[in-house]
Amino acid sequence: MSLDVPRLDDRDFAVILEDARKRIPVYAPEWTDHNVHDPGVTFLELFAWLAESYGYQLDQVTDAHRRKFLGLLGTRPRSPQPAAGRVQVTRGAEGSLAGTHLPAGTPVLADDDGSIAWFRTVRETTLTAATLDRVVSDTRDGRSDDTLANETPGLSYPAFGPEADAESALYLGFSGDPFANADSLSVSVSLAEDALVSSGPHDEEPFDESPDTESDSSGTFDPSVAVRWEYCIEPGYEAWYDPDVWAPIPLRDDGTNAFYRSGTVVLGKPPEVDPDESPAWVGQPGTVGGPGLVLDIDEPYRWLRCVVVRDGHEIPPVVEALRLNVVDVTHGRVRRVTFTRA
């Protein structure tokens, strides 16, 4: 329920002018011509117009007032921010992207019908030639193949099911080795904006009011939710639910803050993967049984998964898209760089 803010002065031009005319006999009885052609009446009209303008301004809650009120709540205005966005790098005529290293500050040219703007990458990124061909969510209620929803603009799907319970998992199947000629893998996660939870302090929990470069959120916090990234080390699917066939994978950076916001997840290369040999974690064609959807695998995918170790999402995360080779860019000056392969 909003409060009714009283107006300091609700008189308009006509009321102010009429009040001034009524005072003429009191203060200037010799002034008898009160018609509009009289110069004195012209001055009264001018002063009435000024009084109405000043009264209107005094009766407003200005931006300065709002800043003062927000300051009482401990909120400060953000400084001007450069334009930012995300760019997905696709394979060009030169061939494979595997191992292509983009340093931080790599120039990116945006051409909008002749209007050119230069951007630069926010952080260093190593590209991969692998493709994300299967996306599967697995919960206590069953399994869902979300590959089509992940590939179709405008569709979304719950990453860990409708409840995001503990032990729910999101499986990613790759065609090709995502770590070929690279020591890391970046996965861009875009969440449905209307399902995002605004960041804020939790009791005495430390709260960073500075905005994050990957999010429009007003700050960051330490969530009570915990997730773990793993990779499959067995070629078959008979032991899909056996925890022994999944090994932890290094998590270098979680820009999603445990799927609380859109961002980039950077995974380190599994230590057991030998770059000179065919990785042992290539899944063979087969069928994943168990509760829910029976998943027929017709390609030798390499599988990663994200498991909810400790649940607690206020709103279960809803994913619009998972993408590879997506880099964050910001508007600004660029410098000459050299593209290299890791």
Rosetta silent file (secondary structure, phi, psi, omega in degrees, C-alpha in Angstrom):
SEQUENCE: MSLDVPRLDDRDFAVILEDARKRIPVYAPEWTDHNVHDPGVTFLELFAWLAESYGYQLDQVTDAHRRKFLGLLGTRPRSPQPAAGRVQVTRGAEGSLAGTHLPAGTPVLADDDGSIAWFRTVRETTLTAATLDRVVSDTRDGRSDDTLANETPGLSYPAFGPEADAESALYLGFSGDPFANADSLSVSVSLAEDALVSSGPHDEEPFDESPDTESDSSGTFDPSVAVRWEYCIEPGYEAWYDPDVWAPIPLRDDGTNAFYRSGTVVLGKPPEVDPDESPAWVGQPGTVGGPGLVLDIDEPYRWLRCVVVRDGHEIPPVVEALRLNVVDVTHGRVRRVTFTRA
SCORE:     score description
SCORE:     0.000 S_00000001
   1 L     0.000  124.912 -179.325    0.000    0.000    0.000 S_00000001
   2 L   -86.193  153.542  178.795    1.489    3.335   -1.070 S_00000001
   3 L   -86.888  140.942  175.587    1.323    6.480    1.031 S_00000001
   4 L   -80.082  114.058 -179.568   -0.656    9.487   -0.187 S_00000001
   5 L   -87.896  117.277 -178.354    1.844   12.330   -0.462 S_00000001
   6 L   -69.037  147.509  175.753    0.060   15.665    0.184 S_00000001
   7 L   -81.096  134.948 -179.180    0.604   18.511   -2.244 S_00000001
   8 L   -68.710  -35.461 -179.718    2.347   21.480   -0.677 S_00000001
   9 L  -153.689  114.498 -177.086    0.371   23.984   -2.778 S_00000001
  10 L  -101.109   12.825  179.386   -2.436   22.999   -5.143 S_00000001
  11 L   -78.261  138.862  177.603   -3.245   26.503   -6.398 S_00000001
  12 L  -103.174 -172.806 -175.011   -2.937   27.065  -10.136 S_00000001
  13 H   -58.208  -46.924 -176.089   -2.365   30.216  -12.198 S_00000001
  14 H   -63.937  -40.937 -179.081   -6.006   31.362  -12.218 S_00000001
  15 H   -67.513  -43.147 -179.989   -6.434   30.963   -8.454 S_00000001
  16 H   -63.888  -41.969  179.908   -3.183   32.783   -7.657 S_00000001
  17 H   -64.551  -41.878 -179.863   -4.071   35.659  -10.029 S_00000001
  18 H   -66.142  -38.602  176.995   -7.551   36.017   -8.562 S_00000001
  19 H   -62.962  -38.829  179.186   -6.165   36.076   -5.000 S_00000001
  20 H   -66.850  -40.388  178.810   -3.753   38.836   -6.014 S_00000001
  21 H   -62.901  -37.998 -179.398   -6.548   40.917   -7.597 S_00000001
  22 H   -65.757  -22.347 -178.689   -8.636   40.669   -4.431 S_00000001
  23 L   -89.029   -6.871 -179.270   -5.763   42.200   -2.446 S_00000001
  24 H   -60.377  -48.810 -179.388   -5.459   45.288   -4.675 S_00000001
  25 H   -61.814  -25.635 -177.977   -8.125   47.360   -2.780 S_00000001
  26 H   -76.820  -44.250 -173.629   -6.437   46.511    0.517 S_00000001
  27 H   -99.111  -21.457  179.918   -2.879   47.488   -0.403 S_00000001
  28 L  -143.180   74.834 -176.305   -3.492   49.970   -3.278 S_00000001
  29 L   -63.733  -24.287  179.218   -6.988   51.543   -3.014 S_00000001
  30 L   -74.652  -11.870  178.591   -6.075   54.185   -5.618 S_00000001
  31 L   -85.824  106.715 -173.549   -5.602   51.404   -8.182 S_00000001
  32 L  -111.128  -17.958 -179.075   -9.052   51.164   -9.742 S_00000001
  33 L   -94.926  105.718 -177.664   -8.436   49.711  -13.223 S_00000001
  34 L  -106.677   18.082 -179.356   -8.185   45.928  -12.827 S_00000001
  35 L   -79.099  167.106 -172.856   -8.673   45.009  -16.488 S_00000001
  36 L   -68.246  -21.002 -178.666   -6.179   42.945  -18.498 S_00000001
  37 L   -78.179  -10.927 -177.967   -4.897   45.970  -20.445 S_00000001
  38 L   -73.894  132.645  179.939   -3.567   47.569  -17.262 S_00000001
  39 H   -58.813  -33.726  179.169    0.251   47.230  -16.912 S_00000001
  40 H   -64.430  -39.333  177.499   -0.127   46.411  -13.228 S_00000001
  41 H   -65.826  -34.966  176.739   -2.391   43.470  -14.046 S_00000001
  42 H   -60.519  -42.223  177.199    0.206   42.300  -16.568 S_00000001
  43 H   -64.877  -39.026  177.757    2.787   42.191  -13.776 S_00000001
  44 H   -61.421  -40.501  178.175    0.336   40.286  -11.570 S_00000001
  45 H   -63.756  -39.727  178.285   -0.108   37.711  -14.335 S_00000001
  46 H   -63.051  -46.506 -178.575    3.672   37.374  -14.651 S_00000001
  47 H   -68.088  -33.765  177.343    4.121   36.885  -10.910 S_00000001
  48 H   -65.412  -39.431  177.982    1.204   34.425  -10.780 S_00000001
  49 H   -65.036  -42.790  178.058    2.847   32.367  -13.531 S_00000001
  50 H   -64.392  -42.072 -179.804    6.176   32.385  -11.669 S_00000001
  51 H   -62.905  -40.405  178.019    4.480   31.439   -8.387 S_00000001
  52 H   -64.438  -41.285 -179.861    2.706   28.523  -10.066 S_00000001
  53 H   -64.353  -46.551 -179.678    5.992   27.314  -11.615 S_00000001
  54 H   -65.836  -38.424  178.320    7.926   27.535   -8.345 S_00000001
  55 H   -63.441  -39.220  177.987    5.119   25.851   -6.440 S_00000001
  56 H   -63.698  -43.364 -179.129    5.089   22.970   -8.912 S_00000001
  57 H   -65.972  -40.894 -179.951    8.849   22.500   -8.596 S_00000001
  58 H   -67.213  -23.579 -175.839    8.764   22.602   -4.802 S_00000001
  59 L   -87.971    0.312 -176.983    5.997   20.020   -4.796 S_00000001
  60 L   -96.779  151.582  170.536    8.023   17.433   -6.745 S_00000001
  61 L   -96.005  103.900 -173.426   10.204   14.582   -5.466 S_00000001
  62 L   -82.580  173.738  175.986   13.300   15.112   -7.572 S_00000001
  63 H   -61.534  -35.032  178.017   16.117   12.719   -8.424 S_00000001
  64 H   -63.447  -39.154  176.510   18.201   14.440   -5.780 S_00000001
  65 H   -62.764  -45.168 -178.484   15.517   13.625   -3.209 S_00000001
  66 H   -61.396  -41.014  178.593   15.421   10.004   -4.325 S_00000001
  67 H   -63.131  -38.454  177.807   19.200    9.719   -4.033 S_00000001
  68 H   -65.287  -44.063  179.733   19.028   11.130   -0.524 S_00000001
  69 H   -63.390  -44.210  178.774   16.264    8.713    0.465 S_00000001
  70 H   -65.753  -32.961  177.147   18.128    5.736   -1.033 S_00000001
  71 H   -63.148  -33.689  176.454   21.283    6.909    0.719 S_00000001
  72 H   -65.138  -25.150  178.051   19.455    6.583    4.032 S_00000001
  73 L   -91.359    2.957  178.670   18.880    2.926    3.100 S_00000001
  74 L    84.325   16.864 -179.131   22.562    2.412    2.318 S_00000001
  75 L  -106.055  133.337  179.551   22.146    2.357   -1.463 S_00000001
  76 L  -115.729  147.913  179.016   24.443    4.321   -3.741 S_00000001
  77 L   -69.101  146.268  176.819   23.942    5.099   -7.447 S_00000001
  78 L   -75.721  145.628  175.446   26.016    3.138   -9.922 S_00000001
  79 L   -73.205  162.182  178.470   28.624    4.987  -11.887 S_00000001
  80 L   -55.404  135.481 -177.206   28.225    5.149  -15.691 S_00000001
  81 L  -115.349  141.430  175.843   28.792    1.725  -17.228 S_00000001
  82 L   -71.717  156.259  176.097   30.004    0.911  -20.749 S_00000001
  83 L   -61.851  141.833 -177.005   27.765   -1.062  -23.071 S_00000001
  84 E  -139.036  160.799  179.309   28.292   -4.803  -22.652 S_00000001
  85 E  -170.973 -171.185  178.856   27.126   -7.998  -24.284 S_00000001
  86 E  -129.136  141.529 -177.809   27.993  -11.546  -25.260 S_00000001
  87 E  -128.399  130.842  175.713   29.343  -12.812  -28.552 S_00000001
  88 E   -98.122  126.023 -179.149   29.423  -16.417  -29.734 S_00000001
  89 L   -89.324  126.532  179.210   32.435  -17.279  -31.874 S_00000001
  90 L  -112.836  163.981 -177.461   31.687  -19.676  -34.735 S_00000001
  91 L   -68.914  131.929  178.846   33.974  -21.584  -37.035 S_00000001
  92 L  -102.619 -162.954 -176.980   35.215  -19.561  -40.000 S_00000001
  93 L   -72.493  -16.551 -176.270   36.900  -20.424  -43.249 S_00000001
  94 L   -79.653   -8.501  175.045   40.247  -21.006  -41.543 S_00000001
  95 L   113.942 -145.676 -169.992   39.105  -24.262  -39.954 S_00000001
  96 L   -67.468  148.974  175.681   38.919  -25.597  -36.416 S_00000001
  97 L   -92.156   -9.226 -171.449   38.500  -23.423  -33.351 S_00000001
  98 L   -56.094  124.750  175.960   40.129  -25.975  -31.049 S_00000001
  99 L    81.296   -0.279  178.280   42.764  -24.356  -28.872 S_00000001
 100 E   -68.032  124.299 -175.265   42.292  -20.832  -30.237 S_00000001
 101 E  -103.481  123.855  176.467   43.196  -18.490  -27.410 S_00000001
 102 E  -107.377  107.685  179.215   41.483  -15.099  -27.114 S_00000001
 103 L   -67.825  160.041  172.276   43.336  -12.874  -24.636 S_00000001
 104 L   -61.959  134.937 -177.281   41.484  -10.366  -22.504 S_00000001
 105 L    93.470    5.786  177.463   41.111   -7.177  -24.514 S_00000001
 106 L   -61.944  129.331 -177.227   40.721   -8.915  -27.881 S_00000001
 107 E   -71.292  141.010  176.302   38.988   -6.423  -30.231 S_00000001
 108 E  -130.604  126.538 -176.983   35.484   -7.215  -31.472 S_00000001
 109 E   -99.893  127.404  174.807   33.898   -5.135  -34.221 S_00000001
 110 E  -110.033  121.658 -178.167   30.140   -4.508  -34.264 S_00000001
 111 E  -118.883  109.519 -179.789   28.790   -3.221  -37.579 S_00000001
 112 E  -112.392   90.349  179.682   25.144   -2.126  -37.568 S_00000001
 113 L    52.878   46.699  177.415   24.323   -0.923  -41.092 S_00000001
 114 L    92.187  -13.691  176.552   27.536    1.058  -41.329 S_00000001
 115 E   -88.285  109.456 -172.166   27.532    2.232  -37.715 S_00000001
 116 E  -100.382  134.574  175.368   30.730    0.729  -36.315 S_00000001
 117 E  -135.691  137.701  179.914   31.458    0.230  -32.627 S_00000001
 118 E   -98.565  134.556  174.117   34.481   -1.446  -31.102 S_00000001
 119 E  -121.846  169.394  175.161   34.218   -3.809  -28.175 S_00000001
 120 E  -140.293  150.595 -179.226   36.836   -5.838  -26.335 S_00000001
 121 E   -70.914  145.663 -176.062   36.700   -9.158  -24.529 S_00000001
 122 L   -80.264  -39.399 -177.092   36.472   -9.003  -20.748 S_00000001
 123 L  -139.317  162.874  179.042   38.547  -12.094  -19.922 S_00000001
 124 L   -71.209  145.393 -176.953   40.781  -14.561  -21.691 S_00000001
 125 E  -143.297  140.434  172.914   39.033  -17.514  -23.310 S_00000001
 126 E  -110.065  124.501 -175.237   40.158  -20.686  -25.057 S_00000001
 127 L   -82.126  159.687  179.209   37.763  -21.880  -27.760 S_00000001
 128 L  -127.197  149.169  176.898   36.715  -25.461  -28.395 S_00000001
 129 L   -91.802   -7.605  179.426   35.791  -27.319  -31.578 S_00000001
 130 L   -70.904  158.411  177.080   33.423  -29.670  -29.725 S_00000001
 131 E  -121.176  146.016  177.558   29.668  -29.204  -29.946 S_00000001
 132 E   -89.371  104.299 -171.895   27.066  -29.561  -27.209 S_00000001
 133 E  -105.612  -17.654  178.798   24.668  -32.098  -28.721 S_00000001
 134 E  -137.585  135.725  175.400   22.728  -33.482  -25.748 S_00000001
 135 E  -130.764  119.535 -175.195   21.273  -31.806  -22.661 S_00000001
 136 E  -131.837  130.582  172.959   19.520  -34.044  -20.128 S_00000001
 137 E  -105.095  138.371 -175.733   18.120  -33.187  -16.696 S_00000001
 138 E  -130.798  121.266 -177.767   17.761  -35.998  -14.179 S_00000001
 139 E  -130.227 -179.659  178.612   15.743  -35.666  -10.957 S_00000001
 140 L   -66.496  -20.036 -179.657   14.062  -37.894   -8.402 S_00000001
 141 L   -90.765   -7.116  179.817   10.900  -37.719  -10.533 S_00000001
 142 E   139.586 -166.473 -173.779   12.567  -38.934  -13.714 S_00000001
 143 E  -121.477  146.004 -179.478   14.637  -37.859  -16.673 S_00000001
 144 E  -135.429  128.062  175.932   14.032  -35.185  -19.316 S_00000001
 145 E   -89.096  107.067 -175.102   15.810  -34.734  -22.641 S_00000001
 146 L  -103.214   20.583 -176.989   16.041  -30.945  -22.994 S_00000001
 147 H   -60.436  -46.905 -178.351   18.229  -30.889  -26.100 S_00000001
 148 H   -63.834  -42.479  179.144   15.543  -29.411  -28.357 S_00000001
 149 H   -63.970  -35.025 -179.926   14.600  -26.741  -25.813 S_00000001
 150 H   -69.747  -29.368 -176.900   18.260  -25.803  -25.429 S_00000001
 151 H   -91.496  -12.375 -174.059   18.680  -25.365  -29.180 S_00000001
 152 L  -102.884  118.396  176.751   15.415  -23.484  -29.839 S_00000001
 153 L   -60.656  138.852  179.227   15.284  -19.710  -29.155 S_00000001
 154 L    95.031  -15.330  177.395   12.343  -18.754  -26.972 S_00000001
 155 L   -99.072  157.879  178.687   12.137  -22.094  -25.159 S_00000001
 156 L  -146.658  169.131 -177.851   13.430  -22.819  -21.662 S_00000001
 157 E  -156.703  148.849  177.411   13.673  -25.747  -19.272 S_00000001
 158 E   -72.145  125.321 -175.041   14.341  -26.333  -15.550 S_00000001
 159 L   -62.623  -40.767 -176.547   18.007  -27.203  -15.167 S_00000001
 160 L  -122.136   31.829 -179.575   17.479  -29.511  -12.182 S_00000001
 161 L    84.586  177.732 -175.412   13.786  -30.240  -12.490 S_00000001
 162 L   -70.212  -16.310 -177.759   10.846  -28.339  -10.975 S_00000001
 163 L  -113.843  -20.083 -177.144   12.178  -28.626   -7.409 S_00000001
 164 L    54.201   48.510 -179.973   15.988  -28.615   -7.846 S_00000001
 165 L   -72.350  163.836  174.601   16.338  -31.191   -5.080 S_00000001
 166 L   -59.978  143.750 -177.569   19.656  -32.513   -3.850 S_00000001
 167 L    77.517   -3.774  170.776   21.198  -35.137   -6.173 S_00000001
 168 L   -68.486  150.005 -173.597   19.367  -33.683   -9.179 S_00000001
 169 E  -143.468  151.652  174.682   21.755  -33.318  -12.094 S_00000001
 170 E  -115.118  118.641 -175.830   22.157  -31.619  -15.456 S_00000001
 171 E  -102.285  135.692  178.766   24.002  -33.773  -18.024 S_00000001
 172 E  -120.990  121.905  179.574   25.871  -32.324  -21.008 S_00000001
 173 E  -106.847  124.228 -175.418   26.849  -34.575  -23.913 S_00000001
 174 E  -109.439  138.257  168.343   29.609  -33.352  -26.253 S_00000001
 175 E   -92.694  114.681 -173.851   30.509  -34.478  -29.747 S_00000001
 176 L    94.635  161.975 -178.445   34.268  -34.267  -29.785 S_00000001
 177 L   -81.631  112.567 -178.674   36.663  -33.601  -26.956 S_00000001
 178 L   -67.624  -14.165 -179.792   35.784  -30.198  -25.437 S_00000001
 179 L  -105.109   15.169 -179.898   39.289  -30.010  -23.930 S_00000001
 180 L   -62.897  126.313  178.962   41.185  -30.720  -27.160 S_00000001
 181 L    58.140   25.031 -179.042   44.277  -28.480  -27.311 S_00000001
 182 L  -147.209  155.464  178.799   42.984  -26.560  -24.297 S_00000001
 183 L  -107.477    8.230  179.089   43.251  -26.714  -20.532 S_00000001
 184 E  -154.106  163.606  177.820   39.794  -25.272  -19.819 S_00000001
 185 E  -136.629  128.525  178.892   36.214  -25.209  -21.086 S_00000001
 186 E  -106.661  126.063  178.269   33.844  -22.240  -20.835 S_00000001
 187 E  -117.533  118.221  179.021   30.091  -22.897  -20.783 S_00000001
 188 E   -85.139  128.963 -178.191   27.801  -19.883  -21.076 S_00000001
 189 E  -115.590  118.889  176.451   24.586  -20.225  -19.048 S_00000001
 190 E  -109.974  116.434  178.918   21.608  -17.997  -19.877 S_00000001
 191 E   -96.226  153.517  176.293   18.795  -18.153  -17.337 S_00000001
 192 L   -63.776  122.388 -172.530   15.240  -16.965  -17.887 S_00000001
 193 H   -61.702  -35.330 -177.468   15.278  -13.381  -16.618 S_00000001
 194 H   -73.946   -7.093  178.836   11.805  -13.536  -15.051 S_00000001
 195 H  -104.746   -1.606 -177.663   12.948  -16.466  -12.903 S_00000001
 196 L   -73.505  148.237  177.641   16.102  -14.848  -11.535 S_00000001
 197 L  -100.680  128.284  178.904   16.351  -14.026   -7.844 S_00000001
 198 L   -67.856  137.909  179.682   17.605  -10.549   -6.962 S_00000001
 199 L   -73.820  149.921  177.738   20.754  -10.571   -4.881 S_00000001
 200 L  -170.073  165.715 -179.228   20.632   -9.115   -1.410 S_00000001
 201 L   -70.535  145.182  176.793   22.153   -9.406    2.067 S_00000001
 202 L  -114.281  100.188 -177.886   21.186  -12.376    4.208 S_00000001
 203 L    53.699 -118.320 -177.816   21.204  -11.269    7.855 S_00000001
 204 L   -94.693   12.833 -177.396   24.872  -10.678    8.741 S_00000001
 205 L   -67.239  136.190  178.174   26.188  -12.286    5.553 S_00000001
 206 L   -58.523  140.830 -175.943   28.854  -10.190    3.762 S_00000001
 207 L  -134.363  126.347  179.828   27.388   -8.397    0.779 S_00000001
 208 E   -97.153  113.790 -176.720   29.262   -6.889   -2.144 S_00000001
 209 L   -82.017   -9.486  179.515   27.372   -3.891   -3.503 S_00000001
 210 L   -75.159  133.079 -177.281   29.591   -3.546   -6.562 S_00000001
 211 L   -69.103  148.086  178.074   27.853   -4.940   -9.665 S_00000001
 212 L   -82.855  148.538 -176.750   29.272   -7.993  -11.351 S_00000001
 213 L   -70.179  -20.266 -176.721   30.527   -7.665  -14.925 S_00000001
 214 L   -98.533   -2.524 -172.236   28.454  -10.615  -16.106 S_00000001
 215 L  -141.991  154.098  174.116   25.186   -9.697  -14.536 S_00000001
 216 L   -87.024    4.215 -179.616   22.805   -6.816  -14.073 S_00000001
 217 L   -63.404  152.038 -177.161   22.365   -7.869  -10.495 S_00000001
 218 L   -78.959   -6.393  179.992   23.015   -5.235   -7.860 S_00000001
 219 L   179.786 -178.783  178.847   25.525   -7.372   -5.999 S_00000001
 220 E  -123.415  157.293  178.327   26.860  -10.811   -5.185 S_00000001
 221 L  -150.188  167.306  178.518   26.377  -13.071   -2.208 S_00000001
 222 L   -92.608  108.743 -176.351   27.381  -16.509   -0.995 S_00000001
 223 L   -73.811  155.933  175.196   24.451  -18.838   -1.714 S_00000001
 224 L   -79.292  -13.997  179.618   23.491  -21.676    0.586 S_00000001
 225 L   -78.128  146.473  176.219   23.167  -23.897   -2.496 S_00000001
 226 E  -133.110  134.572  176.796   26.136  -26.037   -3.560 S_00000001
 227 E  -125.580  157.522 -179.525   26.707  -27.732   -6.930 S_00000001
 228 E  -134.976  134.730  178.371   29.497  -30.003   -8.142 S_00000001
 229 E   -98.289  137.545 -177.375   30.773  -30.561  -11.685 S_00000001
 230 E  -140.807  164.589  174.426   31.865  -34.068  -12.724 S_00000001
 231 E  -131.228  151.302 -175.824   32.819  -36.046  -15.821 S_00000001
 232 E   -83.473  132.688 -177.168   32.043  -39.635  -16.765 S_00000001
 233 L  -110.929    5.012  179.487   34.994  -42.046  -16.730 S_00000001
 234 L  -113.958  142.529 -177.565   33.179  -45.183  -17.987 S_00000001
 235 L   -76.413  -22.084 -176.950   32.407  -45.902  -21.656 S_00000001
 236 L  -101.583  175.977 -178.512   29.026  -47.576  -21.044 S_00000001
 237 L  -114.026    8.672 -179.836   25.739  -46.432  -19.544 S_00000001
 238 L   -64.921  -30.828 -177.076   24.929  -49.465  -17.410 S_00000001
 239 L  -109.239   37.796 -176.955   26.320  -47.685  -14.348 S_00000001
 240 L   -55.045  -37.177 -177.447   24.870  -44.237  -15.117 S_00000001
 241 L   -94.554    3.898  178.782   23.726  -43.847  -11.498 S_00000001
 242 L   -80.721  117.860 -178.511   26.869  -45.329   -9.971 S_00000001
 243 H   -62.800  -18.037 -178.449   28.796  -42.476   -8.285 S_00000001
 244 H   -73.330  -16.017 -179.515   32.049  -44.344   -8.919 S_00000001
 245 H   -91.646    2.596  178.906   31.837  -43.696  -12.669 S_00000001
 246 E  -118.888  129.381 -179.500   31.807  -39.932  -12.119 S_00000001
 247 E  -116.917  145.868 -179.691   34.932  -38.030  -11.112 S_00000001
 248 E   -65.733  145.420  178.242   35.129  -34.392   -9.994 S_00000001
 249 L  -116.002  139.008 -176.835   36.262  -31.856  -12.540 S_00000001
 250 L   -61.320  132.354  175.943   38.099  -28.671  -11.499 S_00000001
 251 E  -104.177  107.079 -177.260   35.837  -25.620  -11.291 S_00000001
 252 E   -82.252  -35.655 -179.968   37.942  -22.557  -12.068 S_00000001
 253 E  -159.252  136.508  177.984   35.196  -19.970  -12.020 S_00000001
 254 E  -119.863   91.449  178.737   31.428  -20.006  -11.540 S_00000001
 255 L   -72.024   -8.736  178.835   29.949  -16.835  -12.979 S_00000001
 256 L   -90.063  -10.010 -177.545   26.445  -18.192  -12.317 S_00000001
 257 L    54.400   54.995 -179.547   26.932  -18.316   -8.538 S_00000001
 258 L    63.074   43.281  176.900   25.473  -21.848   -8.373 S_00000001
 259 L    63.725   34.659  172.713   22.869  -21.126  -11.086 S_00000001
 260 L   -92.462  -14.389 -177.414   21.503  -18.029   -9.369 S_00000001
 261 L  -157.611  167.055  174.543   22.143  -15.832  -12.402 S_00000001
 262 L   -69.804  147.345 -178.960   23.286  -15.919  -16.002 S_00000001
 263 E   173.400 -167.535 -177.660   27.029  -16.199  -16.424 S_00000001
 264 E  -119.568  131.341  175.285   29.934  -18.327  -17.564 S_00000001
 265 E  -101.634  125.045  179.912   31.187  -21.512  -15.932 S_00000001
 266 E  -109.656  117.435 -178.802   34.883  -22.216  -16.527 S_00000001
 267 E  -107.137  139.479  176.127   35.917  -25.846  -16.033 S_00000001
 268 E   -83.037  160.521 -178.764   39.481  -27.088  -15.847 S_00000001
 269 L   -68.954  133.228  177.973   40.715  -30.041  -17.853 S_00000001
 270 L   -57.324  135.473 -175.612   40.207  -33.396  -16.100 S_00000001
 271 L   -65.842  -24.616 -177.234   43.580  -34.552  -14.795 S_00000001
 272 L   -82.534   -9.163 -176.444   43.126  -38.101  -16.138 S_00000001
 273 L   -81.280  119.484  178.862   42.626  -36.978  -19.746 S_00000001
 274 L   -92.714  117.803 -176.773   45.765  -37.578  -21.796 S_00000001
 275 L   -65.667  -17.910 -177.993   45.880  -35.159  -24.757 S_00000001
 276 L   -91.617   -5.121 -178.486   47.984  -37.640  -26.771 S_00000001
 277 L  -128.239  163.333  176.236   45.529  -40.511  -26.446 S_00000001
 278 L   -67.883  124.349 -176.636   41.840  -41.079  -27.012 S_00000001
 279 L   -58.742  143.752  179.823   40.128  -40.086  -23.746 S_00000001
 280 L   -77.605   -7.524 -175.398   38.724  -42.938  -21.701 S_00000001
 281 L   -97.246   28.965  175.551   35.607  -40.936  -20.905 S_00000001
 282 E   -86.216  116.038  178.624   33.995  -41.412  -24.322 S_00000001
 283 L   -73.777  138.298  179.132   30.523  -42.872  -23.818 S_00000001
 284 L   -91.587  154.780  178.070   29.575  -45.651  -26.219 S_00000001
 285 L   -55.231  140.405 -178.953   26.159  -45.886  -27.912 S_00000001
 286 E   176.419 -162.375 -176.868   23.616  -47.532  -25.644 S_00000001
 287 E  -127.901  133.005  174.548   20.553  -47.000  -23.482 S_00000001
 288 E   -96.656  116.133  179.949   20.224  -45.274  -20.129 S_00000001
 289 L   -91.912 -146.175 -179.979   17.514  -46.984  -18.109 S_00000001
 290 L    90.553 -171.303 -176.905   16.207  -46.201  -14.656 S_00000001
 291 L   -69.392  148.869  175.330   13.183  -44.102  -13.686 S_00000001
 292 L    82.805 -149.036 -175.945   11.543  -41.797  -16.192 S_00000001
 293 L   -60.789  132.840  171.938   12.598  -41.345  -19.798 S_00000001
 294 L   -85.812  116.294 -172.639   14.622  -44.150  -21.366 S_00000001
 295 E   -96.368  114.129  177.095   17.460  -42.305  -23.057 S_00000001
 296 E   -90.801  121.188 -179.103   18.768  -43.881  -26.252 S_00000001
 297 E  -104.177  116.754 -177.274   22.319  -42.765  -26.995 S_00000001
 298 L  -108.141    4.437  179.528   23.276  -43.188  -30.635 S_00000001
 299 L  -133.323  151.676  178.261   26.576  -41.287  -30.576 S_00000001
 300 L   -79.593   74.927 -177.889   29.804  -41.684  -28.545 S_00000001
 301 L   -75.086  157.168  167.470   29.334  -38.527  -26.496 S_00000001
 302 E  -102.838  128.353 -169.572   31.647  -37.242  -23.821 S_00000001
 303 E  -110.369  135.033  166.550   29.584  -36.448  -20.752 S_00000001
 304 E  -120.615  157.023  175.728   29.845  -33.792  -18.071 S_00000001
 305 E  -146.966  153.236  174.522   27.278  -33.201  -15.377 S_00000001
 306 E  -116.708  121.127 -174.593   26.430  -30.650  -12.704 S_00000001
 307 E  -110.080  136.724  173.806   24.977  -32.155   -9.527 S_00000001
 308 E   -78.622  110.196  179.921   23.070  -30.329   -6.801 S_00000001
 309 E   -83.669  -42.571  178.266   24.979  -31.249   -3.649 S_00000001
 310 E  -133.699  117.214 -175.964   23.000  -29.027   -1.282 S_00000001
 311 L   -81.742  174.667 -179.210   19.608  -27.728   -2.385 S_00000001
 312 L   146.953   11.181  176.354   17.954  -24.465   -1.438 S_00000001
 313 L   -62.233  125.366  175.769   17.164  -22.468   -4.587 S_00000001
 314 L   -61.070  -40.896  174.271   14.312  -20.109   -3.749 S_00000001
 315 L  -126.493  118.762  179.889   13.264  -20.418   -7.390 S_00000001
 316 L   -54.628  133.411 -176.394   14.570  -23.470   -9.292 S_00000001
 317 L   -64.228  134.618  178.057   16.833  -22.222  -12.102 S_00000001
 318 E  -113.932  122.007 -174.338   15.259  -22.174  -15.554 S_00000001
 319 E   -96.124  133.292  171.665   17.727  -22.297  -18.450 S_00000001
 320 E   -91.093  -37.388 -179.027   17.146  -20.596  -21.780 S_00000001
 321 E  -165.719  142.843  167.335   20.378  -21.786  -23.391 S_00000001
 322 E  -111.468  127.296 -174.922   23.752  -23.367  -22.727 S_00000001
 323 E  -133.289  151.767  174.915   26.336  -22.259  -25.271 S_00000001
 324 E  -105.897  159.275  176.196   30.013  -22.836  -26.033 S_00000001
 325 L    57.726   38.710  175.773   32.578  -20.314  -27.292 S_00000001
 326 E  -103.836  128.634 -178.727   30.660  -17.351  -25.875 S_00000001
 327 E  -119.335  142.608  175.557   32.769  -14.407  -24.746 S_00000001
 328 E   -83.692  133.336 -179.154   31.749  -11.384  -22.694 S_00000001
 329 E  -126.919  153.987  177.141   32.562   -8.077  -24.372 S_00000001
 330 E  -137.156  147.411 -178.017   32.437   -4.475  -23.249 S_00000001
 331 E   -71.919  137.775  178.905   32.551   -1.262  -25.229 S_00000001
 332 L   164.230 -176.091  179.078   35.851    0.575  -25.105 S_00000001
 333 L   -69.283  151.944  179.279   39.216    1.101  -26.662 S_00000001
 334 L  -123.486  163.868  177.931   41.015   -1.875  -28.154 S_00000001
 335 L  -129.949  162.832 -179.826   44.628   -2.720  -28.726 S_00000001
 336 L   -71.832  131.006  179.977   46.432   -4.822  -31.300 S_00000001
 337 L  -131.921  165.791  177.665   46.579   -8.487  -30.303 S_00000001
 338 L  -119.925  130.027  178.844   47.823  -11.740  -31.801 S_00000001
 339 L   -81.969  132.691 -179.427   45.684  -14.871  -31.911 S_00000001
 340 E  -131.310  165.253  175.002   47.488  -17.989  -30.718 S_00000001
 341 E  -109.558  136.610 -177.346   46.676  -21.614  -30.110 S_00000001
 342 L   -67.547    0.000    0.000   47.180  -23.087  -26.663 S_00000001
